[in-house]
JSON list of C-alpha atoms and ligand atoms in Angstrom, two decimals:
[
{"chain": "A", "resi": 1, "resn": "UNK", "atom": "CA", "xyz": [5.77, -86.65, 110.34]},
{"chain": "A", "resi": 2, "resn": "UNK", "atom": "CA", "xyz": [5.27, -90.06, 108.81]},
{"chain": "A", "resi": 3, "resn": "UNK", "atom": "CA", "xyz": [4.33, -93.01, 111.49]},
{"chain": "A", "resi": 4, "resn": "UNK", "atom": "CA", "xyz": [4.86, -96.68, 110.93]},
{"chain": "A", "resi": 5, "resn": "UNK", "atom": "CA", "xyz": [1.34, -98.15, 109.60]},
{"chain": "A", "resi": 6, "resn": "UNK", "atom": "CA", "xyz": [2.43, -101.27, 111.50]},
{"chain": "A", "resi": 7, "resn": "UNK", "atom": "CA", "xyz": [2.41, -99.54, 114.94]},
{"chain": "A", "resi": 8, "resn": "UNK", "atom": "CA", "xyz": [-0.67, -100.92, 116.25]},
{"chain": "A", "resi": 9, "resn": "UNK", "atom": "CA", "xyz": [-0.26, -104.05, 115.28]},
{"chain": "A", "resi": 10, "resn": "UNK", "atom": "CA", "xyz": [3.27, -104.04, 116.87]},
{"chain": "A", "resi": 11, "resn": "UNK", "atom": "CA", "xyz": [1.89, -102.91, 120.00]},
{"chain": "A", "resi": 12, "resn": "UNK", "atom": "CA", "xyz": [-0.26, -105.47, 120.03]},
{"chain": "A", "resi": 13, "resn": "UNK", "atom": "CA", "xyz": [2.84, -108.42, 120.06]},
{"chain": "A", "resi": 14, "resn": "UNK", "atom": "CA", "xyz": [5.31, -106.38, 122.03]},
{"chain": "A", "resi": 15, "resn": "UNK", "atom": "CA", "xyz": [5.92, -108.71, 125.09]},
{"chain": "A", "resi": 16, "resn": "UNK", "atom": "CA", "xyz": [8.30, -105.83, 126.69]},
{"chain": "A", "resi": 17, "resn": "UNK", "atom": "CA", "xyz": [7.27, -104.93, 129.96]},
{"chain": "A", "resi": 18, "resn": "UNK", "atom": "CA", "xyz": [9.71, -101.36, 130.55]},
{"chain": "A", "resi": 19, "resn": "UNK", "atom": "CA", "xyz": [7.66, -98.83, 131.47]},
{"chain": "A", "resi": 20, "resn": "UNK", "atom": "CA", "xyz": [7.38, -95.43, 129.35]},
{"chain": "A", "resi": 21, "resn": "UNK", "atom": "CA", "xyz": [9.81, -96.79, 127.15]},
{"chain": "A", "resi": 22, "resn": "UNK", "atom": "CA", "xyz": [9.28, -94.29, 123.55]},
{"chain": "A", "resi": 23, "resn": "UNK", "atom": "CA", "xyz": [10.30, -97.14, 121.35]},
{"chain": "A", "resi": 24, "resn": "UNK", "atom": "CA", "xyz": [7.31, -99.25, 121.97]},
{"chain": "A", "resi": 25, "resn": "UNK", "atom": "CA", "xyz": [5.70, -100.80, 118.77]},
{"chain": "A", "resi": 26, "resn": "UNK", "atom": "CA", "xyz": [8.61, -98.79, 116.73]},
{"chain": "A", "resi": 27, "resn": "UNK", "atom": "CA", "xyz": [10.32, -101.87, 115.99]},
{"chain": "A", "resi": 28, "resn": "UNK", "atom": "CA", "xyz": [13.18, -100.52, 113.67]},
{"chain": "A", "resi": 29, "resn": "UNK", "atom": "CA", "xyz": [13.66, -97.77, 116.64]},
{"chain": "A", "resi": 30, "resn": "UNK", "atom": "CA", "xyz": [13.69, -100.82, 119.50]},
{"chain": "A", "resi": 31, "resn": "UNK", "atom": "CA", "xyz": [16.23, -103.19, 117.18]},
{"chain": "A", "resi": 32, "resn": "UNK", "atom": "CA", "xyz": [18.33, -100.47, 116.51]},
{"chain": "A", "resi": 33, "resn": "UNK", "atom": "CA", "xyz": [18.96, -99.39, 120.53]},
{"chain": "A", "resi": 34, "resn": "UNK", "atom": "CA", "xyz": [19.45, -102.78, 121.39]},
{"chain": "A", "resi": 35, "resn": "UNK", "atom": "CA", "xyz": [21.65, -104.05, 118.58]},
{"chain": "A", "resi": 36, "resn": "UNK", "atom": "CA", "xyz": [24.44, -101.13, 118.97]},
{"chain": "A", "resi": 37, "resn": "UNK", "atom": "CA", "xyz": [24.48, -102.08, 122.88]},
{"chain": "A", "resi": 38, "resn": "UNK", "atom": "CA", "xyz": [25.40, -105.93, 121.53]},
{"chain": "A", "resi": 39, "resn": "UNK", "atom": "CA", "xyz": [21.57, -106.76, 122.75]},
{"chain": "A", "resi": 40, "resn": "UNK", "atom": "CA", "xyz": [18.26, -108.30, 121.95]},
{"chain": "A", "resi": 41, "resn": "UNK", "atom": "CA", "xyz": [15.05, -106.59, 121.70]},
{"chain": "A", "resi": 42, "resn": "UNK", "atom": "CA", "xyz": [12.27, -107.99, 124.50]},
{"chain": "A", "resi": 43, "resn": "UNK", "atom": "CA", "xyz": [10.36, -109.89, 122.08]},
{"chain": "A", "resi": 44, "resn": "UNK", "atom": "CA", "xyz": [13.57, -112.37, 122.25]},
{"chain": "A", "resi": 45, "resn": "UNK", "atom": "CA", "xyz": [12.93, -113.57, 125.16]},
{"chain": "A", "resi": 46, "resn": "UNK", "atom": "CA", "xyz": [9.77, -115.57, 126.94]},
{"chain": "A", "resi": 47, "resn": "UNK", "atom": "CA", "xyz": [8.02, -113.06, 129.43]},
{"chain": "A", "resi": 48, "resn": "UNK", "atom": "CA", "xyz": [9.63, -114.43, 132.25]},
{"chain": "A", "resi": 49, "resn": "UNK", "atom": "CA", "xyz": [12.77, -113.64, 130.88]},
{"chain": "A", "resi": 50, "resn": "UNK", "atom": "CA", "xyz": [11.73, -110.48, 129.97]},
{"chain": "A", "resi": 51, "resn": "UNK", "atom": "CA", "xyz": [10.86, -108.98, 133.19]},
{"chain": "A", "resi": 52, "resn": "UNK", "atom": "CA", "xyz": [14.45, -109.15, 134.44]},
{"chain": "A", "resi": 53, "resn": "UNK", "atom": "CA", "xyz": [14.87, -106.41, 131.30]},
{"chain": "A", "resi": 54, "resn": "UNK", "atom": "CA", "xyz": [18.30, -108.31, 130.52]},
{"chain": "A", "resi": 55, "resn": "UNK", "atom": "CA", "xyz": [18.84, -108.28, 127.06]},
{"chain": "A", "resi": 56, "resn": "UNK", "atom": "CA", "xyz": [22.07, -109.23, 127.04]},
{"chain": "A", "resi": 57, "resn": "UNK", "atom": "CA", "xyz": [23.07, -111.78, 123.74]},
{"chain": "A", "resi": 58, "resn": "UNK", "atom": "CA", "xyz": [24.63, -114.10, 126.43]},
{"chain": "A", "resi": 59, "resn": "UNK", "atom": "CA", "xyz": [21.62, -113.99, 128.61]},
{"chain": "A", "resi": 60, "resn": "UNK", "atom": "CA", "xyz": [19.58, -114.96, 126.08]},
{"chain": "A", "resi": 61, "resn": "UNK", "atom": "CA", "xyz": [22.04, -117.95, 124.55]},
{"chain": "A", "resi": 62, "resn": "UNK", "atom": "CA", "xyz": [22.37, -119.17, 128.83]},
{"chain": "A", "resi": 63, "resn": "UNK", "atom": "CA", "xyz": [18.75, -119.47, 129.08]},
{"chain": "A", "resi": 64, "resn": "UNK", "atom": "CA", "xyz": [19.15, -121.83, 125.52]},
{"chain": "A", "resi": 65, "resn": "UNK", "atom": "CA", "xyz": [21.68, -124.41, 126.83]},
{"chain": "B", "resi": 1, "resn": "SF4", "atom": "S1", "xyz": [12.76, -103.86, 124.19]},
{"chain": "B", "resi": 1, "resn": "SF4", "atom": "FE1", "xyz": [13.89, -102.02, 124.82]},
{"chain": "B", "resi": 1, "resn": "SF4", "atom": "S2", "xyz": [13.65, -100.50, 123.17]},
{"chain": "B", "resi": 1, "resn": "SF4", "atom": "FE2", "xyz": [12.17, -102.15, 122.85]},
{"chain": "B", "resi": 1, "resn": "SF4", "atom": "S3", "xyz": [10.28, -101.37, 123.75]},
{"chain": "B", "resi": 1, "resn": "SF4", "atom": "FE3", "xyz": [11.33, -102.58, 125.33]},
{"chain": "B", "resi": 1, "resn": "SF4", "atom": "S4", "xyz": [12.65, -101.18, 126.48]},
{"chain": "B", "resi": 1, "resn": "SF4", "atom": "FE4", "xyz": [11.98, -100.15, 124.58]}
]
């Protein structure tokens, strides 16, 4: 199996605070689950957003006004 050669690096910016989550510093993996549920990925949001693991679009465009 091939692994992303940016995985480390990823790891290393991911703000996202759920635990176990598989998807972790797989970027195109984390996009992809959030974007068909109409969301944003954690690295969207500041950390204190973050840690209420909404990733709702209108979340995000509330905590802009
Ligand atoms: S943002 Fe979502 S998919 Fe991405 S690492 Fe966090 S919980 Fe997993």
């Amino acid at each position: 199996m091939m692994y992303c050669g940016n995985f480390e690096k990823n790891l290393e910016k991911c703000n996202c605070s759920y635990p176990g989550c598989p998807k972790k510093g797989k970027c195109c993996e984390c996009i992809a689950y959030h974007r068909e549920r109409g969301e944003l990925p954690a690295c969207y949001f500041t950390d204190e957003e973050e840690k209420t693991w909404n990733r709702s679009i209108e979340y995000f465009m509330t905590r802009r006004r």
